[in-house]
Coordinates of C-alpha atoms in Angstrom, one line a residue:
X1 CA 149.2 59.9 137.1
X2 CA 146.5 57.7 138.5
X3 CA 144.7 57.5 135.0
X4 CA 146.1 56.4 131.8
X5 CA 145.6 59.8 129.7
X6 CA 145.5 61.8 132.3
X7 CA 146.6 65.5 133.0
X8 CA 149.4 65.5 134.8
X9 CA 150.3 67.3 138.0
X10 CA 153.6 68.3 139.9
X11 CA 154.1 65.7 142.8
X12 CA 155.5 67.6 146.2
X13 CA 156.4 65.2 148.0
X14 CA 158.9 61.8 147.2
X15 CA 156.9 58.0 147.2
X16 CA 156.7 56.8 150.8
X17 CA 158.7 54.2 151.4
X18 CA 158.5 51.6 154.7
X19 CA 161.4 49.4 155.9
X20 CA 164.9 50.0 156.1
X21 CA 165.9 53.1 154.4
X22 CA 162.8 55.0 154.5
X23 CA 164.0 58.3 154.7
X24 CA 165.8 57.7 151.6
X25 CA 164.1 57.5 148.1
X26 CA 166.6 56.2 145.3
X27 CA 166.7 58.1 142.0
X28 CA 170.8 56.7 140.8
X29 CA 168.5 54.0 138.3
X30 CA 167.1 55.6 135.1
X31 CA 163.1 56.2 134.8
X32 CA 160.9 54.9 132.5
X33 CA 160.5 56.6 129.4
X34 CA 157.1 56.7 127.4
X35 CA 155.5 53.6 126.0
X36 CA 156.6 53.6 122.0
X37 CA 157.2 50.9 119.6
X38 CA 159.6 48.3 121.2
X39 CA 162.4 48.6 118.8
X40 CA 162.4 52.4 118.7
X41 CA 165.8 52.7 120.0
X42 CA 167.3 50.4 116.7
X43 CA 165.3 52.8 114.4
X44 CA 166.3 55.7 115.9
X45 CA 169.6 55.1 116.0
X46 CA 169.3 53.7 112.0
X47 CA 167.1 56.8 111.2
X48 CA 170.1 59.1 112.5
X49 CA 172.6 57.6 111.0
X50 CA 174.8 56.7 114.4
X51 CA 177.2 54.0 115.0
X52 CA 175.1 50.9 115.8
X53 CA 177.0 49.8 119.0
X54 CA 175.4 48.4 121.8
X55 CA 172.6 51.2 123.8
X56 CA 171.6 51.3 127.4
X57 CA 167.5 49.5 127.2
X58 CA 165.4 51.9 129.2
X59 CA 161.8 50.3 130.7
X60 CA 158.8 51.6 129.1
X61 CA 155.6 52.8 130.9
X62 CA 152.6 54.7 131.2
X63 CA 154.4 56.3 134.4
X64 CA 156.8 58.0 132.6
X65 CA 157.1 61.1 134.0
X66 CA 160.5 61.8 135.1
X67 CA 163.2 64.0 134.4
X68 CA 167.3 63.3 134.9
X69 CA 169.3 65.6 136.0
X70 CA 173.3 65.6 135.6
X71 CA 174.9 67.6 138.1
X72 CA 178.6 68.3 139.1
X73 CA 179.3 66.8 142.5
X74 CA 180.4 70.1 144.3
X75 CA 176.4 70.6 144.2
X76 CA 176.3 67.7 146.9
X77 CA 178.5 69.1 149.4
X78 CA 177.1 71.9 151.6
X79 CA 178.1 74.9 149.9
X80 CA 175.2 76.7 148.1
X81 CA 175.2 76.7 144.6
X82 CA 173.4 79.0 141.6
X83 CA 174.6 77.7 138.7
X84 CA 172.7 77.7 134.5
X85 CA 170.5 75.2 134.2
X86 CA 169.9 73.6 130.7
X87 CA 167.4 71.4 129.7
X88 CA 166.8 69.5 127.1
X89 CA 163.6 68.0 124.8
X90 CA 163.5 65.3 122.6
X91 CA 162.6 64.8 119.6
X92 CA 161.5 62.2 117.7
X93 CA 158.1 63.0 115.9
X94 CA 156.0 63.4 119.5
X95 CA 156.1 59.1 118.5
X96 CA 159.5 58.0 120.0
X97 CA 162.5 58.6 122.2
X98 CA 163.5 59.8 125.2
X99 CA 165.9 61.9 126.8
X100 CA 167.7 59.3 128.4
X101 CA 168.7 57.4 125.1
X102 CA 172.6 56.3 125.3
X103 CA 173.4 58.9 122.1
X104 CA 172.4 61.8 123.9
X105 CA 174.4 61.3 127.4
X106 CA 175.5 64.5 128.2
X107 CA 178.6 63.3 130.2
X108 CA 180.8 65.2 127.9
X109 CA 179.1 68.4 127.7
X110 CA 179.1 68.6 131.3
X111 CA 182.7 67.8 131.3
X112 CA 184.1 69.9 129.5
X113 CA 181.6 72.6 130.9
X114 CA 183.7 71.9 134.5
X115 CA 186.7 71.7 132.5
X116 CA 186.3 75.4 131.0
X117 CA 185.2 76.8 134.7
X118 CA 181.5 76.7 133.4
X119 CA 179.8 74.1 135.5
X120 CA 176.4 73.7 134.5
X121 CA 173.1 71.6 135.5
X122 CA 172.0 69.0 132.8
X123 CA 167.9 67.6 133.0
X124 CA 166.6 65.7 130.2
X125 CA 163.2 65.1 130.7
X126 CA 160.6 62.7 129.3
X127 CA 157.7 63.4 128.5
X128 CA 154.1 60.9 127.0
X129 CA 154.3 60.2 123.2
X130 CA 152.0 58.3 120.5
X131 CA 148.7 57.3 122.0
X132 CA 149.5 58.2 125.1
X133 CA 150.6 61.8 124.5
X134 CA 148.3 62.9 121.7
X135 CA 145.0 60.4 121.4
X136 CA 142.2 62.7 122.1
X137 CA 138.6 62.3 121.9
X138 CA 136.8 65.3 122.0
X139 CA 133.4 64.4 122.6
X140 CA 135.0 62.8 125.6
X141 CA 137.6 65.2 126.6
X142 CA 137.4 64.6 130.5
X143 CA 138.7 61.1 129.6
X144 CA 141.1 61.5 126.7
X145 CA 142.4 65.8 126.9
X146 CA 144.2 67.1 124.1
X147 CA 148.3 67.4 123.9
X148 CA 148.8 65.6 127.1
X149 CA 152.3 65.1 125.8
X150 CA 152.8 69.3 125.4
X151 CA 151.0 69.6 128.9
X152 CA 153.7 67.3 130.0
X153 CA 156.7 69.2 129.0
X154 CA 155.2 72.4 130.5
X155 CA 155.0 70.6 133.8
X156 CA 158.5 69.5 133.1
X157 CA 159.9 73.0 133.3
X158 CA 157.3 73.7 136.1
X159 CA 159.1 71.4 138.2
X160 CA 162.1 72.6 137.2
X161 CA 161.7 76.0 138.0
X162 CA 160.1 75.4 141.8
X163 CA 162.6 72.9 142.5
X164 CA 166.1 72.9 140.9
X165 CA 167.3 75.3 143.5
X166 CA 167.6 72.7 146.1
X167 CA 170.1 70.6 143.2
X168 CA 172.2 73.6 143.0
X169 CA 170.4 75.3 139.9
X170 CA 169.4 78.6 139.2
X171 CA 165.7 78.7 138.1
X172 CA 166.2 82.7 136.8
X173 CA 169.3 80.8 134.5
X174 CA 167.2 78.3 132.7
X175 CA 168.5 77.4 128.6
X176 CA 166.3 74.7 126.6
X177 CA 167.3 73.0 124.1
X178 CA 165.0 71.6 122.1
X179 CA 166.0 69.0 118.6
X180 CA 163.1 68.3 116.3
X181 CA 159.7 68.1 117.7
X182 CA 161.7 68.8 120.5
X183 CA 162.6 71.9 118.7
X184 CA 159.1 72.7 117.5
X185 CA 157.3 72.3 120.9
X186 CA 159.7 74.6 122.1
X187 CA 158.9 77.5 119.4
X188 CA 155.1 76.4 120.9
X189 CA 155.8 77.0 124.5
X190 CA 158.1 80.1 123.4
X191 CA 154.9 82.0 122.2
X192 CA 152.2 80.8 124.1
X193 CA 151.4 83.6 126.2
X194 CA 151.8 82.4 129.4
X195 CA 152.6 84.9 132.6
X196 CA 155.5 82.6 134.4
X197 CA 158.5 82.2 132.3
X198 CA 159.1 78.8 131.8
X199 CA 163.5 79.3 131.2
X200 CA 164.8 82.1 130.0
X201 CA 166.6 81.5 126.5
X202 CA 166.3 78.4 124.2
X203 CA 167.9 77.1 121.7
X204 CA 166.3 75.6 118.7
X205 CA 167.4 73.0 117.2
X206 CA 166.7 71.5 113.6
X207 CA 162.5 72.3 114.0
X208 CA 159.9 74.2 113.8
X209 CA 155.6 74.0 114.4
X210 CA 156.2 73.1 110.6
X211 CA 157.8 70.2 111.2
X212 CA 154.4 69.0 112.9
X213 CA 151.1 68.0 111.5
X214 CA 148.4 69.2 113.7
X215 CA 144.4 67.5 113.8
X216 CA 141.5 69.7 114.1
X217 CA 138.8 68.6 117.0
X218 CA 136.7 66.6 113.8
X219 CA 139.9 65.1 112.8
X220 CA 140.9 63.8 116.2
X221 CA 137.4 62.8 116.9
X222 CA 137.9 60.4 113.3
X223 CA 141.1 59.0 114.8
X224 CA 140.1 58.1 117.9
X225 CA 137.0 56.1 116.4
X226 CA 139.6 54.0 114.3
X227 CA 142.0 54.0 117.0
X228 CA 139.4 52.2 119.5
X229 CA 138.1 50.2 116.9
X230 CA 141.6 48.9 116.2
X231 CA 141.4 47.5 119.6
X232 CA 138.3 45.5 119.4
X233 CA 136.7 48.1 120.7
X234 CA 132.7 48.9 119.6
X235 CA 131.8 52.1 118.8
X236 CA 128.5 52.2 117.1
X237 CA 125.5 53.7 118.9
X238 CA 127.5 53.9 122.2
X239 CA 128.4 57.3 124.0
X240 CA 131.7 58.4 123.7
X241 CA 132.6 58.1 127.3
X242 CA 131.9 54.3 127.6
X243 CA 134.5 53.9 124.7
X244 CA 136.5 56.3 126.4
X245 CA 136.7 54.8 129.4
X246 CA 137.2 51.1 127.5
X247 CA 140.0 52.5 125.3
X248 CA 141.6 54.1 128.9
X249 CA 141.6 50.2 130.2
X250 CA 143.4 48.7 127.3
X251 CA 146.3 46.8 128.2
X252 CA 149.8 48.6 127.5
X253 CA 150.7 46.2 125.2
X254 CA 147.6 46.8 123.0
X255 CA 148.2 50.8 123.2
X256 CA 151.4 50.4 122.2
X257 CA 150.5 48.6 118.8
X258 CA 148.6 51.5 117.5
X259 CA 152.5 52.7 116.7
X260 CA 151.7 56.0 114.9
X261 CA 149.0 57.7 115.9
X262 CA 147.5 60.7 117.3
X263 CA 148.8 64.4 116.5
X264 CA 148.8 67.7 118.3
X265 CA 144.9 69.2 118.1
X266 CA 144.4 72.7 116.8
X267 CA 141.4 74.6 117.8
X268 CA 142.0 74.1 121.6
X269 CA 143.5 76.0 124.7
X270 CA 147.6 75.1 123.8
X271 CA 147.0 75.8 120.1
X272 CA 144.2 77.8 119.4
X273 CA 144.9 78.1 115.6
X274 CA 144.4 76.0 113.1
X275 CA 147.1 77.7 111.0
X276 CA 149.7 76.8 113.9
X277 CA 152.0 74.6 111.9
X278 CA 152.5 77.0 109.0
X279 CA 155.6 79.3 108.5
X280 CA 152.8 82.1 107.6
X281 CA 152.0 81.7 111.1
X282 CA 155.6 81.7 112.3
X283 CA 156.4 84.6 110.7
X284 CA 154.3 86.7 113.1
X285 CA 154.3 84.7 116.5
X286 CA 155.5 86.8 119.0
X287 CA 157.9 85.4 121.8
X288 CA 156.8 85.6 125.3
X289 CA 158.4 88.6 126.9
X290 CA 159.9 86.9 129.2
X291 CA 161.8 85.0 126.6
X292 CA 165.3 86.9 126.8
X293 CA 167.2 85.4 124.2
X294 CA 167.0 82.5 121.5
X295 CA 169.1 80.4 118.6
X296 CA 167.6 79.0 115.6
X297 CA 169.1 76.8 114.2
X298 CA 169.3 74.7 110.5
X299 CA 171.6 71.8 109.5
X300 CA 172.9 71.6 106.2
X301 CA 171.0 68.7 105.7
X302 CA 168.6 68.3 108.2
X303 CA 166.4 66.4 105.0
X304 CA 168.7 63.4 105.5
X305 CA 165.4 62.0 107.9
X306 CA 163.5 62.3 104.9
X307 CA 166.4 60.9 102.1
X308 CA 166.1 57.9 104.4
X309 CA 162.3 57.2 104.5
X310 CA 162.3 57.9 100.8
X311 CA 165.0 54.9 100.0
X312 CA 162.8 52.5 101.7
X313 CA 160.0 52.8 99.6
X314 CA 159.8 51.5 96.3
X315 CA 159.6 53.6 93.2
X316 CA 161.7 54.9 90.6
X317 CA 162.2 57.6 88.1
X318 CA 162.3 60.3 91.0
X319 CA 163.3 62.9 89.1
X320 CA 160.5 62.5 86.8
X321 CA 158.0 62.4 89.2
X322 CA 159.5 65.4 91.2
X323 CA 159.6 67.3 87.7
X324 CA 155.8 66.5 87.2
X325 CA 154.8 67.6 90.5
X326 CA 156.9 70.8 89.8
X327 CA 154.4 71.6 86.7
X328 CA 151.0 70.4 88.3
X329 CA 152.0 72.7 91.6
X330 CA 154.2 75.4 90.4
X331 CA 153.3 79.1 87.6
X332 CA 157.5 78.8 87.2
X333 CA 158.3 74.8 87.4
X334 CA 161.8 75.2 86.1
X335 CA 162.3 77.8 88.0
X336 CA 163.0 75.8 91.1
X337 CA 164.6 72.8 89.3
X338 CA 167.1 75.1 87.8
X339 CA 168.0 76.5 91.7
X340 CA 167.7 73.0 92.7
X341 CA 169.9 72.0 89.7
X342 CA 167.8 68.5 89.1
X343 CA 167.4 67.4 85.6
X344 CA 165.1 64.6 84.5
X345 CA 167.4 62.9 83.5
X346 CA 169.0 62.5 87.0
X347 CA 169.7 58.7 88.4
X348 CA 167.4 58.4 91.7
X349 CA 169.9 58.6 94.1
X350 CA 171.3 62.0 92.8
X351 CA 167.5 63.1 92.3
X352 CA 166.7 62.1 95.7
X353 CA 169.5 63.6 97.4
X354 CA 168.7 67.1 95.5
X355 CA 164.9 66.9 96.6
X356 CA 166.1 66.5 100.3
X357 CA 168.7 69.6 99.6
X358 CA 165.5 71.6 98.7
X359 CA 163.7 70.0 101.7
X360 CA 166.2 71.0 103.8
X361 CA 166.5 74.6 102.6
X362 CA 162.6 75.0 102.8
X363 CA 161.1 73.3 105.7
X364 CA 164.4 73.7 108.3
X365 CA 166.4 76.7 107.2
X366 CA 163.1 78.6 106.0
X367 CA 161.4 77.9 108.7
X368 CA 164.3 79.0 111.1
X369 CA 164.1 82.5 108.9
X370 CA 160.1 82.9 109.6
X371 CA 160.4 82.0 113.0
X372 CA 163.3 84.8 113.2
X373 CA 160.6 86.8 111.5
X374 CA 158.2 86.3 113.7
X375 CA 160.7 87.1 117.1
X376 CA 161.7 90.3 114.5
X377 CA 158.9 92.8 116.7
X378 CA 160.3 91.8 120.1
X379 CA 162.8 94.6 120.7
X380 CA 163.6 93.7 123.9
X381 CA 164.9 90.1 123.0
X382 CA 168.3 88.9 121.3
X383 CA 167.3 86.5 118.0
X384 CA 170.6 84.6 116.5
X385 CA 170.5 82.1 113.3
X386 CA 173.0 79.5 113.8
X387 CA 173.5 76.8 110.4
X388 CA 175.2 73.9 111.6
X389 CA 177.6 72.3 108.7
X390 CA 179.4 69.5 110.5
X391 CA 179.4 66.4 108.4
X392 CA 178.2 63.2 110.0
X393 CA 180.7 61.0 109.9
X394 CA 178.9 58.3 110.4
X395 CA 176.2 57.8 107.6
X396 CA 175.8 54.1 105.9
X397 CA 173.5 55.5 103.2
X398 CA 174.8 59.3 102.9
X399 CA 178.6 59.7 102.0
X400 CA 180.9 59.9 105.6
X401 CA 181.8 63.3 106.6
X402 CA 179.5 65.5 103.9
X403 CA 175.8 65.6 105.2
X404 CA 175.3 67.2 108.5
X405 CA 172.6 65.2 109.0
X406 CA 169.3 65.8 111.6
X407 CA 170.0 64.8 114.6
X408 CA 173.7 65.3 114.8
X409 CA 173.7 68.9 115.9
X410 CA 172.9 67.8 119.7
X411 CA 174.4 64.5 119.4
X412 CA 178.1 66.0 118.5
X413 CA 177.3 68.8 121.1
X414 CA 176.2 66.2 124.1
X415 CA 179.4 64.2 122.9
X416 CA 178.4 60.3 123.4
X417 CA 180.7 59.9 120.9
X418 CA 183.9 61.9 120.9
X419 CA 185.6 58.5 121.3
X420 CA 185.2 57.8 117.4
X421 CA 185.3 61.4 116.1
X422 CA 187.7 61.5 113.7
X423 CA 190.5 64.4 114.2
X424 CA 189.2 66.5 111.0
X425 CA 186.0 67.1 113.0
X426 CA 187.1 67.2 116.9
X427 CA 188.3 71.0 116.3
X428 CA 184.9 72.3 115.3
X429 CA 182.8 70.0 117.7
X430 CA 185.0 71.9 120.3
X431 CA 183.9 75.5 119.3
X432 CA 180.7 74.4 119.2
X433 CA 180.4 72.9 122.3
X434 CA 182.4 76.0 124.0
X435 CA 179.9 78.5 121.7
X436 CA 176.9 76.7 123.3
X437 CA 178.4 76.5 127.0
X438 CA 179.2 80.3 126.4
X439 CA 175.5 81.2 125.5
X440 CA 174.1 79.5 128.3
X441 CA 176.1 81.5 130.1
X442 CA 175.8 85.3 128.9
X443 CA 172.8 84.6 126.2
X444 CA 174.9 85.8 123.5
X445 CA 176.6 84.4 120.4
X446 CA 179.6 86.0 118.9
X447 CA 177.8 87.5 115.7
X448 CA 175.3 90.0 115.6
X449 CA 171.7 89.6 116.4
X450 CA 169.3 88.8 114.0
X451 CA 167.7 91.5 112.2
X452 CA 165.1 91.8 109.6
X453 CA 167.4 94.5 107.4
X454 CA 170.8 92.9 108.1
X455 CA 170.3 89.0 108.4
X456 CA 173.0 87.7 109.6
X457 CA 174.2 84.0 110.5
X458 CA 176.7 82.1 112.9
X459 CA 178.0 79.0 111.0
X460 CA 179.3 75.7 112.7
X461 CA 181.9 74.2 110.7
X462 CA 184.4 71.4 110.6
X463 CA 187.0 74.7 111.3
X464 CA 185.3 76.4 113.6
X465 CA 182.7 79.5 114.2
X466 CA 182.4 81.8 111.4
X467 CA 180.4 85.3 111.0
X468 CA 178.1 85.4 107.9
X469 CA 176.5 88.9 106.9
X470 CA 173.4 89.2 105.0
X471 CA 175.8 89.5 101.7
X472 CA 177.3 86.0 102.1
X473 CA 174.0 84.5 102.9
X474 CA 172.1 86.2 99.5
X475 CA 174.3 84.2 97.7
X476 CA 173.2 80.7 98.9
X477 CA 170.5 78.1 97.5
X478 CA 168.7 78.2 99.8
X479 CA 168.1 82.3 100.3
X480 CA 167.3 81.9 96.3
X481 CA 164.6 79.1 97.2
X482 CA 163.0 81.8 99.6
X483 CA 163.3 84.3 97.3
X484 CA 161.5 81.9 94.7
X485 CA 158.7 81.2 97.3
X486 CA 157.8 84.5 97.6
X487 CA 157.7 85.0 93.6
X488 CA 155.4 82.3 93.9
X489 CA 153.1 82.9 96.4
X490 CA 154.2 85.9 98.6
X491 CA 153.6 84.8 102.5
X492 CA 152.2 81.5 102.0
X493 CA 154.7 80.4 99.3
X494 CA 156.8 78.7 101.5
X495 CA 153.9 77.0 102.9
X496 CA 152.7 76.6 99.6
X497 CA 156.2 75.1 98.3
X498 CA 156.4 73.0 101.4
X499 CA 153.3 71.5 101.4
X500 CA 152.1 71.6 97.5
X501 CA 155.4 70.7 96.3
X502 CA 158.1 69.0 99.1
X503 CA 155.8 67.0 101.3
X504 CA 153.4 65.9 98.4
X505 CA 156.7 63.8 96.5
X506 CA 157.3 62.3 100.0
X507 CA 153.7 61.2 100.6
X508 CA 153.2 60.1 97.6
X509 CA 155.8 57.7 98.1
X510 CA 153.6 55.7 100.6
X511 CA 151.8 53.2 98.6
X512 CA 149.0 54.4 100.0
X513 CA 148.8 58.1 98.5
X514 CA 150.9 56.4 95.0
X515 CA 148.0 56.8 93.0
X516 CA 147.9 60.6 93.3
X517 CA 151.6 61.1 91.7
X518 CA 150.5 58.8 89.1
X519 CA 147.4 60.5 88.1
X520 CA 150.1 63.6 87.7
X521 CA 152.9 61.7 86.0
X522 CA 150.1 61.2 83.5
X523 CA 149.1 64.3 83.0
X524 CA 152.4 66.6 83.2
X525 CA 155.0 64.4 82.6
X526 CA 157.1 65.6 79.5
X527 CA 156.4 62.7 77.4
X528 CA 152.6 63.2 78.1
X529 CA 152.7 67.2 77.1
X530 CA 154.9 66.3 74.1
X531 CA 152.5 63.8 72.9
X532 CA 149.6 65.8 73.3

């Protein structure tokens, strides 16, 4: 890119390079990864509960753009090669990370990949995040385009697909793996209709589009106002492309401080819907036909990200406030906090723990299940629902070994830490390491395919793989939570339970949205409805 918010394009040719060794170009060093708050790697590794040993720094810069690739050294020699490629995305809100961080090293994967006669080819790839990836300004568009950091990742696989060949990889035998936002661009790019495939099966880790929060063109038009008025910039009664081209020639360091900001924009050419972050809109988004195969996939307690965020704010009486929220929101309150088994008179930490069991069952696990949904009309593709149950057993916060947490599905499959396992989890890490190498493989997992009139499941546990049929699974929470949703509001109840109910308690726990919790506290609280 010559231009700070830029499209990007595909490069054909390496750097030029004078003096000695010019016919080389050196790519052994790690790239840059995306400009992001400078100590994103501490909170990542805090927010996903992971050892806090020492991690590899990685230089930040506009000119991010890179992918790394891990391949087996019998690629090098002179014998031709076609082997799966798999690629993986990043998560990390579209605001942080990079798919070079020390905790996602695939090393071990690709080991033991050799080790079991399936050699593979490993690129993580980075892609523009924050500012840089998602401040748009659309009165100005030809300076500042929207989801430059979605484009980027499209690119990503582009490149992949007109150029692993000459590494040894087989651009017809592409997997991606996708964690998080990660995940949820994926179930974007999955069903975008687009005529070139962009790999073949994926594998969807712990998100979905509903894990996103998308801005409509007015919204984004808002945020970039503040946004360049946050660095000094004027706005009043100037056109948009002088500010445009100001905010463009910001130093790094100043584009960095706006920390959180920007979103992917709805109502454009990637997303045209504005609904695109809803399970209502999952449940009937088509894969691309050229999408063979995919996993979706739920941890047991993927709301461990939001547990975490929750215990740094500070308020109390969570059960209370859940319970209010519950009547204000809900025709059958008790309903859900008799399934969620959370009583008022719950301490916080137990309350808060439940709440992020029911966020967990809602926003990852039924999201998976509309997603499935949605893929349900494509006969000619294989849909599996993984659930992932391996306890981290690393938490501070969480008890060791219960919670699998977000985050640890691909960290425990990459292995950057089999070296501290402990010997009641290597077993299943194994199998699913060996399920995943498999799949990449032959697109298949051993269960049956996921099917709208017998939904069934593959689960990942401390003991190994197991088979779930559609009996098993009726019996769980979180089935009865879905069930409940649809009582409540047929199609949109998840939605409706997700975003009325879920995400309202966590955002009103931001001092800056407190005052809305409190107005219902006031009102619906059981003291107030007693007394009145």
């Amino acid at each position: 890119m010559d231009v700070k918010f830029a499209r990007s394009i595909i490069l054909d040719r390496l750097p030029q390079t004078t003096g000695e060794g010019a016919f080389c170009y050196d790519a052994v060093d790690y790239g840059s990864c995306s400009v992001q708050p400078l100590d994103s790697i501490a909170t990542d590794v805090r927010w996903n509960q992971l050892p806090e040993r020492p991690q590899r720094d990685q230089e930040q810069s506009e000119d991010c753009l890179r992918l790394t690739l891990t391949c087996p050294a019998t690629v090098l020699d002179t014998s031709p090669t076609s082997l799966p490629v798999v690629v993986f995305v990043h998560g990390g809100a579209l605001m942080i990370g990079s798919g070079d961080r020390e905790y996602y090293d695939p090393i071990a994967f690709c080991t033991n990949a050799l080790h079991s006669s399936k050699p593979i080819i490993f690129a993580s790839i980075n892609y523009r995040l924050g500012a840089l990836g998602f401040l748009h300004c659309p009165e100005a568009a030809e300076y500042l385009p929207s989801n430059n950091g979605l484009y980027d990742q499209i690119l990503a696989f582009e490149w992949i697909r007109k150029f692993i060949a000459g590494f040894g990889g087989d651009p017809e035998n592409v997997t991606a793996i996708g964690q998080s936002a990660g995940a949820a661009s994926l179930s974007l790019h999955s069903a975008r209709i687009r005529s070139q495939p962009l790999y073949q099966k994926a594998i969807i880790l712990a998100g979905s589009t509903t894990v996103l929060v998308t801005m409509t063109p007015e919204e984004h038009q808002r945020e970039f106002l503040y946004q360049a008025e946050k660095l000094g910039i004027k706005t009043y009664e100037r056109s948009m492309a002088d500010v445009a081209v100001e905010v463009i020639d910001a130093p790094i360091d100043a584009i960095r401080r706006l920390d959180y900001c920007g979103a992917p924009c709805s109502s454009s050419e990637l997303i045209p819907e504005n609904n695109w972050a809803t399970m209502e809109h999952a449940r009937h988004a088509r894969p691309n036909a050229w999408l063979k195969s995919q996993i979706l996939c739920s941890s047991t307690y993927d709301g461990s990200i939001s547990y975490l965020v929750a215990k740094g704010q500070e308020r109390t009486q969570l059960a209370k406030i859940f319970a209010a929220i519950c009547r204000a929101k809900l025709k059958d309150p008790q309903c859900l906090l008799n399934i969620c088994q959370i009583s008022e008179d719950d301490d916080d930490d137990s309350a808060l723990e439940k709440i992020c069991q029911a966020v967990t069952d809602v926003g990852f696990y039924g999201a998976a299940l509309n997603g499935l949904l949605g893929a349900a009309g494509s006969f000619e593709m294989k849909s599996y629902f993984l659930i992932f149950d391996i306890g981290n057993p690393f938490p501070v916060l969480l008890e060791s070994g219960r919670f699998a947490t977000h985050t640890w599905d691909i960290v425990s499959l990459l292995g950057a830490y089999d070296d501290m396992l402990p010997e009641d989890c290597r077993h299943g890490i194994s199998e699913w390491r060996r399920t995943v190498l498999t799949y990449c493989y032959t697109a298949e997992l051993p269960c049956e395919v996921w099917r709208r009139a017998s939904q069934t499941a593959l689960l990942v546990c401390k003991d190994g793989i197991k088979c779930l049929d559609h009996k098993m699974l009726a019996k769980s929470r979180a089935q009865k939570l879905l069930q409940f949703a649809e009582q409540e509001g047929g199609e949109r109840g998840l939605d409706l339970l997700w975003e009325n109910v879920l995400r309202f308690f966590l955002k009103t726990g931001n001092p800056r949205y407190s005052h809305e919790a409190s107005d219902i506290i006031g009102k619906y609280s059981l003291e107030s409805q007693t007394s009145s």
